[in-house]
Amino acid sequence: MTDLRTRLASPELLATPGVYDAFSALLVAQAGFEAAYLSGASIAYTRFGRPDIGLLSLDDVASVTANIRERVDGVHLLVDADTGFGNALNVQRTVRVLERAGASAIQLEDQSSPKRCGHLDGKGLIGAAEMAGKIRAACDARRDAGTLVIARTDAVAVEGLEPALERAERYADAGADVLFVEALRTREDMATALGRLARRAPMLANMVEGGKTPILPTAELRALGYRIAIFPGGTVRALSFALQGYLASLRAHGTTEPWWPEMLPFDALNRVIGTPEMLAQGRRYE
């Protein structure tokens, strides 16, 4: 597997499904994707049953990152580190911890604490100078230059498009490897952002079903000039829809049998998670 910086030099867009644990990351890898996006929102949804409103700690994110990397080593892992969990010194610790845990890229955003999902209303921002300092701190803290720093600005919703683009330019100057302008409202705004910023650093598009940004196919995002497209919460939304249907069927029928066509059989699930291989490995030590 080439390093992520080299991969982003390719003209092909990097389509990146969201994951929330080692199992979801394993399925992403088995589906043939090159990268996975560890979504802070999805960790909050699945670990706590709570919204993305700043409830996660660094330990929560690092634990999931390590679990994923212990199981899956053939994909680039982009990790959502929220605000970096504090000031510039906290950011440096965040980068060191997540890099050791196996992150290929670490995303930091310029929201004030407590942060919230980028497609919720009521966000606040820290100053652009403070965020630029956090980006510099992140770049200084990484041990491997191949670990990328993704700078996200949430300023579109708070200050407007032009201030958001100015912030992104400052973050590029501070050393950000990838730029992420969150919650752009129209295709025209997306094109404007790319026209200003794509020459500075690879641009990331966030495809949130039902969010504020238009959902575009990856071919169109690539044609616009994006280099990465993340689908952060789609995995959890698909899981939730399927599980609600399963539970409603079980409640109505008193058996799982009507749902069997929508389920992996016992043996098939064991093949997915590698049970035969692990049992064979264990027999080597008997």
mmCIF file of C-alpha atoms in Angstrom:
data_model
loop_
_atom_site.group_PDB
_atom_site.id
_atom_site.type_symbol
_atom_site.label_atom_id
_atom_site.label_comp_id
_atom_site.label_asym_id
_atom_site.label_seq_id
_atom_site.Cartn_x
_atom_site.Cartn_y
_atom_site.Cartn_z
ATOM 1 C CA MET A 1 0.000 0.000 0.000
ATOM 2 C CA THR A 2 1.417 3.402 -0.983
ATOM 3 C CA ASP A 3 1.492 6.093 1.676
ATOM 4 C CA LEU A 4 -1.440 8.472 1.778
ATOM 5 C CA ARG A 5 0.482 11.502 0.561
ATOM 6 C CA THR A 6 1.552 9.591 -2.541
ATOM 7 C CA ARG A 7 -1.975 8.282 -3.060
ATOM 8 C CA LEU A 8 -3.407 11.808 -3.043
ATOM 9 C CA ALA A 9 -1.022 12.787 -5.823
ATOM 10 C CA SER A 10 -3.013 10.442 -8.053
ATOM 11 C CA PRO A 11 -5.848 11.994 -10.086
ATOM 12 C CA GLU A 12 -8.281 9.373 -8.799
ATOM 13 C CA LEU A 13 -10.580 10.514 -5.996
ATOM 14 C CA LEU A 14 -10.198 8.603 -2.717
ATOM 15 C CA ALA A 15 -13.692 7.392 -1.752
ATOM 16 C CA THR A 16 -13.705 6.864 2.005
ATOM 17 C CA PRO A 17 -16.609 5.217 3.869
ATOM 18 C CA GLY A 18 -17.149 6.000 7.526
ATOM 19 C CA VAL A 19 -16.351 3.410 10.187
ATOM 20 C CA TYR A 20 -16.904 3.233 13.918
ATOM 21 C CA ASP A 21 -15.140 0.049 15.063
ATOM 22 C CA ALA A 22 -12.877 -2.755 13.880
ATOM 23 C CA PHE A 23 -15.740 -4.782 12.391
ATOM 24 C CA SER A 24 -17.036 -1.955 10.222
ATOM 25 C CA ALA A 25 -13.463 -1.186 9.116
ATOM 26 C CA LEU A 26 -12.946 -4.856 8.223
ATOM 27 C CA LEU A 27 -16.053 -4.794 6.022
ATOM 28 C CA VAL A 28 -14.835 -1.612 4.310
ATOM 29 C CA ALA A 29 -11.493 -3.246 3.551
ATOM 30 C CA GLN A 30 -13.150 -6.439 2.311
ATOM 31 C CA ALA A 31 -15.358 -4.342 0.004
ATOM 32 C CA GLY A 32 -12.204 -3.127 -1.731
ATOM 33 C CA PHE A 33 -11.957 0.450 -0.476
ATOM 34 C CA GLU A 34 -8.497 1.954 -0.051
ATOM 35 C CA ALA A 35 -9.379 4.120 2.936
ATOM 36 C CA ALA A 36 -11.739 4.387 5.890
ATOM 37 C CA TYR A 37 -12.808 7.444 7.866
ATOM 38 C CA LEU A 38 -13.124 7.008 11.627
ATOM 39 C CA SER A 39 -15.990 9.363 12.365
ATOM 40 C CA GLY A 40 -16.204 10.947 15.798
ATOM 41 C CA ALA A 41 -19.959 11.258 15.339
ATOM 42 C CA SER A 42 -20.254 7.554 14.577
ATOM 43 C CA ILE A 43 -18.251 6.660 17.681
ATOM 44 C CA ALA A 44 -20.627 8.791 19.755
ATOM 45 C CA TYR A 45 -23.655 7.171 18.104
ATOM 46 C CA THR A 46 -22.480 3.594 18.591
ATOM 47 C CA ARG A 47 -20.545 3.768 21.867
ATOM 48 C CA PHE A 48 -22.808 6.107 23.790
ATOM 49 C CA GLY A 49 -26.077 6.224 21.858
ATOM 50 C CA ARG A 50 -25.616 9.993 21.945
ATOM 51 C CA PRO A 51 -25.268 12.821 19.402
ATOM 52 C CA ASP A 52 -22.037 14.385 18.187
ATOM 53 C CA ILE A 53 -21.891 17.272 20.656
ATOM 54 C CA GLY A 54 -18.401 17.030 22.110
ATOM 55 C CA LEU A 55 -18.864 14.021 24.379
ATOM 56 C CA LEU A 56 -15.844 12.066 23.115
ATOM 57 C CA SER A 57 -12.419 12.030 24.739
ATOM 58 C CA LEU A 58 -9.048 11.345 23.185
ATOM 59 C CA ASP A 59 -9.041 7.967 24.927
ATOM 60 C CA ASP A 60 -12.310 7.030 23.208
ATOM 61 C CA VAL A 61 -10.942 7.841 19.751
ATOM 62 C CA ALA A 62 -7.523 6.313 20.397
ATOM 63 C CA SER A 63 -9.030 3.063 21.651
ATOM 64 C CA VAL A 64 -11.150 2.609 18.532
ATOM 65 C CA THR A 65 -8.226 3.600 16.284
ATOM 66 C CA ALA A 66 -5.989 0.976 17.889
ATOM 67 C CA ASN A 67 -8.663 -1.710 17.640
ATOM 68 C CA ILE A 68 -9.149 -0.969 13.947
ATOM 69 C CA ARG A 69 -5.440 -0.984 13.175
ATOM 70 C CA GLU A 70 -4.881 -4.239 15.060
ATOM 71 C CA ARG A 71 -7.454 -5.898 12.774
ATOM 72 C CA VAL A 72 -7.102 -3.999 9.496
ATOM 73 C CA ASP A 73 -3.760 -2.867 8.095
ATOM 74 C CA GLY A 74 -4.462 -2.628 4.368
ATOM 75 C CA VAL A 75 -6.371 0.661 4.277
ATOM 76 C CA HIS A 76 -5.514 4.281 4.956
ATOM 77 C CA LEU A 77 -7.240 5.322 8.190
ATOM 78 C CA LEU A 78 -8.367 8.958 8.408
ATOM 79 C CA VAL A 79 -9.199 9.789 12.021
ATOM 80 C CA ASP A 80 -11.548 12.544 13.171
ATOM 81 C CA ALA A 81 -9.881 14.155 16.197
ATOM 82 C CA ASP A 82 -12.535 16.862 16.680
ATOM 83 C CA THR A 83 -10.880 20.002 18.094
ATOM 84 C CA GLY A 84 -7.751 18.124 19.186
ATOM 85 C CA PHE A 85 -9.230 17.925 22.692
ATOM 86 C CA GLY A 86 -7.835 21.233 23.892
ATOM 87 C CA ASN A 87 -5.185 23.805 23.088
ATOM 88 C CA ALA A 88 -2.048 23.437 20.976
ATOM 89 C CA LEU A 89 -0.272 21.322 23.591
ATOM 90 C CA ASN A 90 -3.293 19.005 23.802
ATOM 91 C CA VAL A 91 -3.243 18.807 20.015
ATOM 92 C CA GLN A 92 0.353 17.646 20.089
ATOM 93 C CA ARG A 93 -0.507 14.854 22.495
ATOM 94 C CA THR A 94 -3.530 13.947 20.361
ATOM 95 C CA VAL A 95 -1.370 13.640 17.261
ATOM 96 C CA ARG A 96 1.265 11.534 19.017
ATOM 97 C CA VAL A 97 -1.340 9.203 20.537
ATOM 98 C CA LEU A 98 -3.364 8.728 17.345
ATOM 99 C CA GLU A 99 -0.281 8.336 15.189
ATOM 100 C CA ARG A 100 0.986 5.562 17.473
ATOM 101 C CA ALA A 101 -2.474 3.963 17.376
ATOM 102 C CA GLY A 102 -2.309 3.745 13.583
ATOM 103 C CA ALA A 103 -3.856 6.860 12.060
ATOM 104 C CA SER A 104 -2.784 7.673 8.509
ATOM 105 C CA ALA A 105 -4.278 11.174 8.772
ATOM 106 C CA ILE A 106 -5.593 13.223 11.680
ATOM 107 C CA GLN A 107 -8.396 15.749 11.216
ATOM 108 C CA LEU A 108 -8.645 18.879 13.377
ATOM 109 C CA GLU A 109 -11.413 21.473 13.288
ATOM 110 C CA ASP A 110 -11.701 25.113 14.336
ATOM 111 C CA GLN A 111 -14.824 24.868 16.463
ATOM 112 C CA SER A 112 -14.912 26.075 20.037
ATOM 113 C CA SER A 113 -15.683 23.590 22.787
ATOM 114 C CA PRO A 114 -18.010 21.843 23.207
ATOM 115 C CA LYS A 115 -18.020 21.116 19.468
ATOM 116 C CA ARG A 116 -20.914 19.641 17.552
ATOM 117 C CA CYS A 117 -21.600 17.863 14.285
ATOM 118 C CA GLY A 118 -20.656 20.060 11.339
ATOM 119 C CA HIS A 119 -24.170 19.834 9.919
ATOM 120 C CA LEU A 120 -25.932 20.921 13.117
ATOM 121 C CA ASP A 121 -26.775 24.565 13.788
ATOM 122 C CA GLY A 122 -25.362 26.639 16.634
ATOM 123 C CA LYS A 123 -21.633 26.058 16.139
ATOM 124 C CA GLY A 124 -18.979 28.384 17.547
ATOM 125 C CA LEU A 125 -15.413 29.032 16.394
ATOM 126 C CA ILE A 126 -12.024 29.712 17.897
ATOM 127 C CA GLY A 127 -9.920 32.461 16.337
ATOM 128 C CA ALA A 128 -8.185 31.741 13.057
ATOM 129 C CA ALA A 129 -4.785 32.531 14.586
ATOM 130 C CA GLU A 130 -5.349 30.038 17.399
ATOM 131 C CA MET A 131 -6.373 27.349 14.930
ATOM 132 C CA ALA A 132 -3.340 28.049 12.738
ATOM 133 C CA GLY A 133 -1.192 27.563 15.842
ATOM 134 C CA LYS A 134 -2.879 24.232 16.511
ATOM 135 C CA ILE A 135 -2.143 23.138 12.943
ATOM 136 C CA ARG A 136 1.524 24.080 13.341
ATOM 137 C CA ALA A 137 1.614 22.212 16.641
ATOM 138 C CA ALA A 138 0.108 19.131 15.000
ATOM 139 C CA CYS A 139 2.664 19.175 12.190
ATOM 140 C CA ASP A 140 5.520 19.542 14.669
ATOM 141 C CA ALA A 141 4.251 16.664 16.822
ATOM 142 C CA ARG A 142 4.022 13.962 14.177
ATOM 143 C CA ARG A 143 6.903 11.524 14.042
ATOM 144 C CA ASP A 144 6.268 10.447 10.450
ATOM 145 C CA ALA A 145 5.948 13.058 7.702
ATOM 146 C CA GLY A 146 3.637 10.583 5.967
ATOM 147 C CA THR A 147 1.013 11.143 8.662
ATOM 148 C CA LEU A 148 -1.193 13.853 7.208
ATOM 149 C CA VAL A 149 -2.896 16.727 9.031
ATOM 150 C CA ILE A 150 -6.382 17.569 7.774
ATOM 151 C CA ALA A 151 -7.579 21.084 8.642
ATOM 152 C CA ARG A 152 -11.344 21.549 8.792
ATOM 153 C CA THR A 153 -13.079 24.897 9.061
ATOM 154 C CA ASP A 154 -16.688 25.201 10.193
ATOM 155 C CA ALA A 155 -16.762 28.928 9.453
ATOM 156 C CA VAL A 156 -19.267 28.788 6.562
ATOM 157 C CA ALA A 157 -22.160 28.410 9.003
ATOM 158 C CA VAL A 158 -20.838 31.022 11.437
ATOM 159 C CA GLU A 159 -19.048 33.716 9.410
ATOM 160 C CA GLY A 160 -19.923 32.971 5.784
ATOM 161 C CA LEU A 161 -18.157 31.586 2.731
ATOM 162 C CA GLU A 162 -15.436 34.203 2.224
ATOM 163 C CA PRO A 163 -14.185 34.148 5.837
ATOM 164 C CA ALA A 164 -14.195 30.347 5.683
ATOM 165 C CA LEU A 165 -11.992 30.380 2.597
ATOM 166 C CA GLU A 166 -9.665 32.904 4.219
ATOM 167 C CA ARG A 167 -9.376 30.633 7.248
ATOM 168 C CA ALA A 168 -8.598 27.619 5.050
ATOM 169 C CA GLU A 169 -5.837 29.605 3.344
ATOM 170 C CA ARG A 170 -4.322 30.427 6.726
ATOM 171 C CA TYR A 171 -4.461 26.761 7.704
ATOM 172 C CA ALA A 172 -2.677 25.806 4.487
ATOM 173 C CA ASP A 173 -0.002 28.379 5.299
ATOM 174 C CA ALA A 174 0.321 26.772 8.749
ATOM 175 C CA GLY A 175 1.158 23.427 7.140
ATOM 176 C CA ALA A 176 -2.128 21.562 6.693
ATOM 177 C CA ASP A 177 -1.770 18.720 4.196
ATOM 178 C CA VAL A 178 -5.499 18.505 3.328
ATOM 179 C CA LEU A 179 -8.197 21.198 3.507
ATOM 180 C CA PHE A 180 -11.813 20.566 4.497
ATOM 181 C CA VAL A 181 -14.392 23.370 4.255
ATOM 182 C CA GLU A 182 -17.378 21.960 6.113
ATOM 183 C CA ALA A 183 -21.071 22.363 5.241
ATOM 184 C CA LEU A 184 -20.805 24.176 1.912
ATOM 185 C CA ARG A 185 -24.394 24.857 0.845
ATOM 186 C CA THR A 186 -24.405 24.667 -2.949
ATOM 187 C CA ARG A 187 -22.534 23.139 -5.840
ATOM 188 C CA GLU A 188 -21.487 26.687 -6.785
ATOM 189 C CA ASP A 189 -19.992 27.251 -3.344
ATOM 190 C CA MET A 190 -18.122 23.968 -3.647
ATOM 191 C CA ALA A 191 -16.684 25.092 -6.994
ATOM 192 C CA THR A 192 -15.729 28.472 -5.534
ATOM 193 C CA ALA A 193 -13.908 26.813 -2.636
ATOM 194 C CA LEU A 194 -12.047 24.502 -4.975
ATOM 195 C CA GLY A 195 -11.090 27.389 -7.245
ATOM 196 C CA ARG A 196 -9.474 29.180 -4.314
ATOM 197 C CA LEU A 197 -7.981 26.283 -2.391
ATOM 198 C CA ALA A 198 -7.328 23.213 -4.543
ATOM 199 C CA ARG A 199 -3.987 24.582 -5.708
ATOM 200 C CA ARG A 200 -2.919 24.954 -2.075
ATOM 201 C CA ALA A 201 -3.694 21.419 -0.864
ATOM 202 C CA PRO A 202 -5.906 18.422 -1.680
ATOM 203 C CA MET A 203 -9.551 19.161 -0.860
ATOM 204 C CA LEU A 204 -11.928 16.895 1.054
ATOM 205 C CA ALA A 205 -15.698 16.712 0.443
ATOM 206 C CA ASN A 206 -18.058 15.581 3.200
ATOM 207 C CA MET A 207 -21.109 13.673 1.971
ATOM 208 C CA VAL A 208 -23.670 13.655 4.801
ATOM 209 C CA GLU A 209 -27.031 12.224 3.831
ATOM 210 C CA GLY A 210 -29.619 14.845 4.786
ATOM 211 C CA GLY A 211 -26.920 17.395 5.679
ATOM 212 C CA LYS A 212 -26.295 20.887 4.359
ATOM 213 C CA THR A 213 -23.972 19.998 1.453
ATOM 214 C CA PRO A 214 -25.348 18.635 -1.847
ATOM 215 C CA ILE A 215 -24.753 14.910 -2.249
ATOM 216 C CA LEU A 216 -22.827 14.380 -5.479
ATOM 217 C CA PRO A 217 -21.516 11.155 -7.056
ATOM 218 C CA THR A 218 -17.808 10.553 -6.687
ATOM 219 C CA ALA A 219 -17.291 11.042 -10.441
ATOM 220 C CA GLU A 220 -18.745 14.551 -10.193
ATOM 221 C CA LEU A 221 -16.740 15.368 -7.067
ATOM 222 C CA ARG A 222 -13.594 14.273 -8.878
ATOM 223 C CA ALA A 223 -14.496 16.383 -11.910
ATOM 224 C CA LEU A 224 -14.986 19.405 -9.648
ATOM 225 C CA GLY A 225 -11.482 18.897 -8.240
ATOM 226 C CA TYR A 226 -11.936 17.107 -4.907
ATOM 227 C CA ARG A 227 -9.311 14.509 -3.984
ATOM 228 C CA ILE A 228 -11.085 12.850 -1.047
ATOM 229 C CA ALA A 229 -14.781 12.173 -0.426
ATOM 230 C CA ILE A 230 -15.849 10.932 2.993
ATOM 231 C CA PHE A 231 -19.177 9.294 3.806
ATOM 232 C CA PRO A 232 -18.837 9.495 7.583
ATOM 233 C CA GLY A 233 -22.224 8.528 8.982
ATOM 234 C CA GLY A 234 -23.668 6.480 6.144
ATOM 235 C CA THR A 235 -22.478 3.212 7.655
ATOM 236 C CA VAL A 236 -24.303 3.857 10.927
ATOM 237 C CA ARG A 237 -27.436 5.058 9.125
ATOM 238 C CA ALA A 238 -27.507 1.896 7.014
ATOM 239 C CA LEU A 239 -26.933 -0.236 10.110
ATOM 240 C CA SER A 240 -29.662 1.587 12.046
ATOM 241 C CA PHE A 241 -32.203 1.167 9.264
ATOM 242 C CA ALA A 242 -31.464 -2.550 8.916
ATOM 243 C CA LEU A 243 -31.501 -3.163 12.673
ATOM 244 C CA GLN A 244 -34.793 -1.332 13.163
ATOM 245 C CA GLY A 245 -36.334 -3.540 10.483
ATOM 246 C CA TYR A 246 -34.902 -6.693 12.043
ATOM 247 C CA LEU A 247 -36.168 -5.800 15.514
ATOM 248 C CA ALA A 248 -39.636 -4.859 14.217
ATOM 249 C CA SER A 249 -39.833 -8.210 12.423
ATOM 250 C CA LEU A 250 -38.725 -10.134 15.511
ATOM 251 C CA ARG A 251 -41.245 -8.277 17.649
ATOM 252 C CA ALA A 252 -44.062 -8.933 15.185
ATOM 253 C CA HIS A 253 -43.325 -12.603 14.396
ATOM 254 C CA GLY A 254 -41.589 -13.915 17.496
ATOM 255 C CA THR A 255 -38.886 -15.429 15.312
ATOM 256 C CA THR A 256 -36.022 -14.204 13.136
ATOM 257 C CA GLU A 257 -36.988 -16.524 10.268
ATOM 258 C CA PRO A 258 -38.709 -13.868 8.077
ATOM 259 C CA TRP A 259 -35.502 -11.836 8.217
ATOM 260 C CA TRP A 260 -33.106 -14.633 7.296
ATOM 261 C CA PRO A 261 -32.742 -13.511 3.647
ATOM 262 C CA GLU A 262 -31.438 -10.156 4.966
ATOM 263 C CA MET A 263 -28.893 -11.740 7.328
ATOM 264 C CA LEU A 264 -25.501 -13.380 6.945
ATOM 265 C CA PRO A 265 -25.739 -17.062 7.889
ATOM 266 C CA PHE A 266 -23.688 -18.201 10.866
ATOM 267 C CA ASP A 267 -20.943 -19.764 8.744
ATOM 268 C CA ALA A 268 -20.778 -16.774 6.399
ATOM 269 C CA LEU A 269 -20.246 -14.346 9.279
ATOM 270 C CA ASN A 270 -17.491 -16.551 10.648
ATOM 271 C CA ARG A 271 -15.788 -16.504 7.252
ATOM 272 C CA VAL A 272 -15.982 -12.687 7.226
ATOM 273 C CA ILE A 273 -14.289 -12.341 10.595
ATOM 274 C CA GLY A 274 -11.701 -15.054 9.907
ATOM 275 C CA THR A 275 -12.795 -17.714 12.388
ATOM 276 C CA PRO A 276 -11.487 -20.721 10.376
ATOM 277 C CA GLU A 277 -8.066 -19.115 10.018
ATOM 278 C CA MET A 278 -7.834 -18.273 13.721
ATOM 279 C CA LEU A 279 -8.863 -21.771 14.786
ATOM 280 C CA ALA A 280 -6.246 -23.218 12.441
ATOM 281 C CA GLN A 281 -3.635 -20.869 13.886
ATOM 282 C CA GLY A 282 -4.544 -21.936 17.408
ATOM 283 C CA ARG A 283 -4.074 -25.587 16.513
ATOM 284 C CA ARG A 284 -0.443 -24.844 15.687
ATOM 285 C CA TYR A 285 0.197 -24.280 19.402
ATOM 286 C CA GLU A 286 -1.645 -27.281 20.790
#
